[in-house]
Short mmCIF file of C-alpha atoms in Angstrom, two decimals:
data_model
loop_
_atom_site.label_atom_id
_atom_site.label_comp_id
_atom_site.label_asym_id
_atom_site.label_seq_id
_atom_site.Cartn_x
_atom_site.Cartn_y
_atom_site.Cartn_z
CA LEU A 1 -12.56 3.10 -44.71
CA TRP A 2 -14.58 0.10 -44.12
CA ARG A 3 -13.67 -3.60 -43.80
CA ARG A 4 -13.34 -6.90 -42.08
CA HIS A 5 -11.50 -7.68 -39.25
CA GLU A 6 -8.50 -9.55 -40.23
CA VAL A 7 -8.16 -8.98 -44.07
CA PRO A 8 -6.62 -6.78 -45.25
CA LEU A 9 -9.43 -5.66 -48.39
CA GLY A 10 -11.70 -3.80 -47.88
CA LEU A 11 -14.84 -1.77 -49.39
CA ILE A 12 -12.31 1.00 -50.91
CA GLY A 13 -8.45 -0.21 -50.69
CA TRP A 14 -6.48 -2.71 -49.70
CA GLN A 15 -4.54 -2.30 -46.13
CA GLY A 16 -2.14 -4.87 -46.55
CA ILE A 17 -1.11 -7.84 -44.30
CA VAL A 18 0.79 -6.54 -41.72
CA PRO A 19 -1.27 -3.50 -40.34
CA CYS A 20 -3.92 -6.39 -40.92
CA LYS A 21 -2.47 -9.22 -39.38
CA THR A 22 -0.90 -6.94 -36.32
CA ARG A 23 -2.53 -8.40 -33.23
CA LYS A 24 -1.73 -12.34 -34.74
CA MET A 25 1.42 -11.89 -35.25
CA SER A 26 2.53 -9.99 -32.14
CA ASP A 27 0.47 -12.22 -29.87
CA THR A 28 2.43 -15.38 -31.78
CA MET A 29 5.79 -13.52 -31.78
CA VAL A 30 5.41 -13.30 -27.82
CA THR A 31 4.48 -16.74 -27.33
CA MET A 32 7.49 -17.61 -29.74
CA VAL A 33 9.37 -15.67 -27.37
CA THR A 34 8.05 -16.55 -24.20
CA THR A 35 8.18 -20.08 -25.44
CA GLN A 36 10.76 -20.93 -26.96
CA LEU A 37 13.88 -18.46 -26.61
CA LEU A 38 13.36 -16.80 -22.53
CA SER A 39 10.93 -17.39 -19.84
CA LEU A 40 9.90 -14.42 -17.82
CA LYS A 41 11.56 -15.55 -14.67
CA GLU A 42 14.40 -16.57 -16.37
CA VAL A 43 15.26 -12.64 -17.27
CA PHE A 44 14.66 -11.40 -14.57
CA GLY A 45 15.97 -13.34 -12.05
CA ARG A 46 20.10 -12.24 -14.16
CA LEU A 47 18.92 -9.24 -12.68
CA ASP A 48 21.16 -8.40 -9.72
CA PRO A 49 19.48 -7.07 -7.18
CA SER A 50 22.25 -4.74 -5.86
CA LYS A 51 23.28 -3.49 -9.03
CA VAL A 52 19.33 -2.53 -9.21
CA ALA A 53 19.45 -0.93 -5.68
CA GLU A 54 22.58 0.40 -6.85
CA LEU A 55 20.69 1.66 -9.81
CA LEU A 56 17.28 3.02 -8.36
CA SER A 57 18.61 3.96 -4.19
CA PRO A 58 19.19 8.19 -6.09
CA GLU A 59 15.59 8.26 -7.63
CA VAL A 60 14.23 7.57 -4.69
CA VAL A 61 14.63 11.13 -2.64
CA THR A 62 13.11 12.47 -5.77
CA LEU A 63 10.69 10.67 -5.92
CA GLY A 64 9.12 10.78 -2.12
CA GLN A 65 10.37 14.93 -2.48
CA SER A 66 7.98 15.02 -5.75
CA ILE A 67 4.61 12.47 -3.80
CA VAL A 68 5.26 15.17 -0.30
CA ASP A 69 5.45 18.08 -3.24
CA ASP A 70 1.12 16.33 -4.77
CA VAL A 71 -0.12 15.69 -1.73
CA VAL A 72 1.25 18.76 0.92
CA PRO A 73 -1.26 21.50 0.14
CA MET A 74 1.17 24.46 0.97
CA GLN A 75 4.34 25.26 -0.61
CA TRP A 76 6.46 26.56 2.01
CA MET A 77 5.33 23.15 3.98
CA SER A 78 6.68 20.52 1.23
CA SER A 79 10.83 21.79 1.42
CA ILE A 80 9.87 20.83 5.03
CA PRO A 81 11.26 17.29 4.97
CA GLN A 82 14.14 18.14 2.73
CA SER A 83 15.00 20.09 4.96
CA VAL A 84 14.61 18.13 8.06
CA PHE A 85 16.48 15.72 5.93
CA VAL A 86 19.23 18.37 5.68
CA GLU A 87 20.11 18.75 8.71
CA LEU A 88 20.86 14.95 10.17
CA PRO A 89 23.74 13.92 11.22
CA THR A 90 26.21 12.33 8.48
CA GLN A 91 25.53 8.97 10.19
CA THR A 92 21.85 9.03 10.38
CA LYS A 93 21.96 9.75 6.37
CA ARG A 94 24.25 6.67 5.74
CA LEU A 95 21.83 4.42 7.71
CA LEU A 96 19.00 5.49 5.71
CA GLU A 97 20.03 5.55 2.71
CA HIS A 98 21.54 1.53 3.61
CA MET A 99 17.79 1.04 4.86
CA ASN A 100 16.68 2.45 1.96
CA THR A 101 19.56 0.76 -1.24
CA GLN A 102 18.61 -3.08 0.95
CA PHE A 103 14.89 -2.39 1.02
CA LEU A 104 15.24 -2.11 -3.04
CA SER A 105 17.31 -5.19 -3.08
CA ASP A 106 15.01 -7.29 -1.03
CA PHE A 107 11.94 -5.72 -3.01
CA THR A 108 14.22 -6.99 -6.23
CA ILE A 109 14.75 -11.03 -5.08
CA ALA A 110 10.53 -10.92 -3.74
CA MET A 111 10.48 -10.06 -7.48
CA GLN A 112 12.45 -12.24 -9.08
CA GLY A 113 10.72 -15.20 -7.17
CA SER A 114 7.25 -14.11 -8.31
CA ILE A 115 7.59 -12.37 -11.18
CA GLU A 116 5.23 -14.48 -13.23
CA SER A 117 1.80 -13.48 -10.70
CA LEU A 118 3.13 -10.65 -10.76
CA PHE A 119 4.01 -9.57 -14.33
CA ASN A 120 2.06 -10.96 -17.68
CA VAL A 121 3.59 -10.59 -20.66
CA ARG A 122 0.96 -9.71 -22.93
#
């Protein structure tokens, strides 16, 4: 079906105004929301770094194991990091978990400070 760009009437048939103007309407909506209603910095500024760290820290272990599984060529070798972690003393495990949470919290704070250079809504 041939039609001119952003014109709903084509050679055969009618597409409709909304599907035809999707790009322009979404661009207008994003501009309105980000300039008149809220800013990206404000939204990310509302995040509580300790809560973000609390929610993300359990996933770091899973993600790390997934990366090791992808990088290590032999299956039996990929289970070594997990077995080493299980055998660590409790105090060392707590320290690693604390460092993980602290890193995620600090990372969130750093992102909040420079979110506009890291994330583009458009």
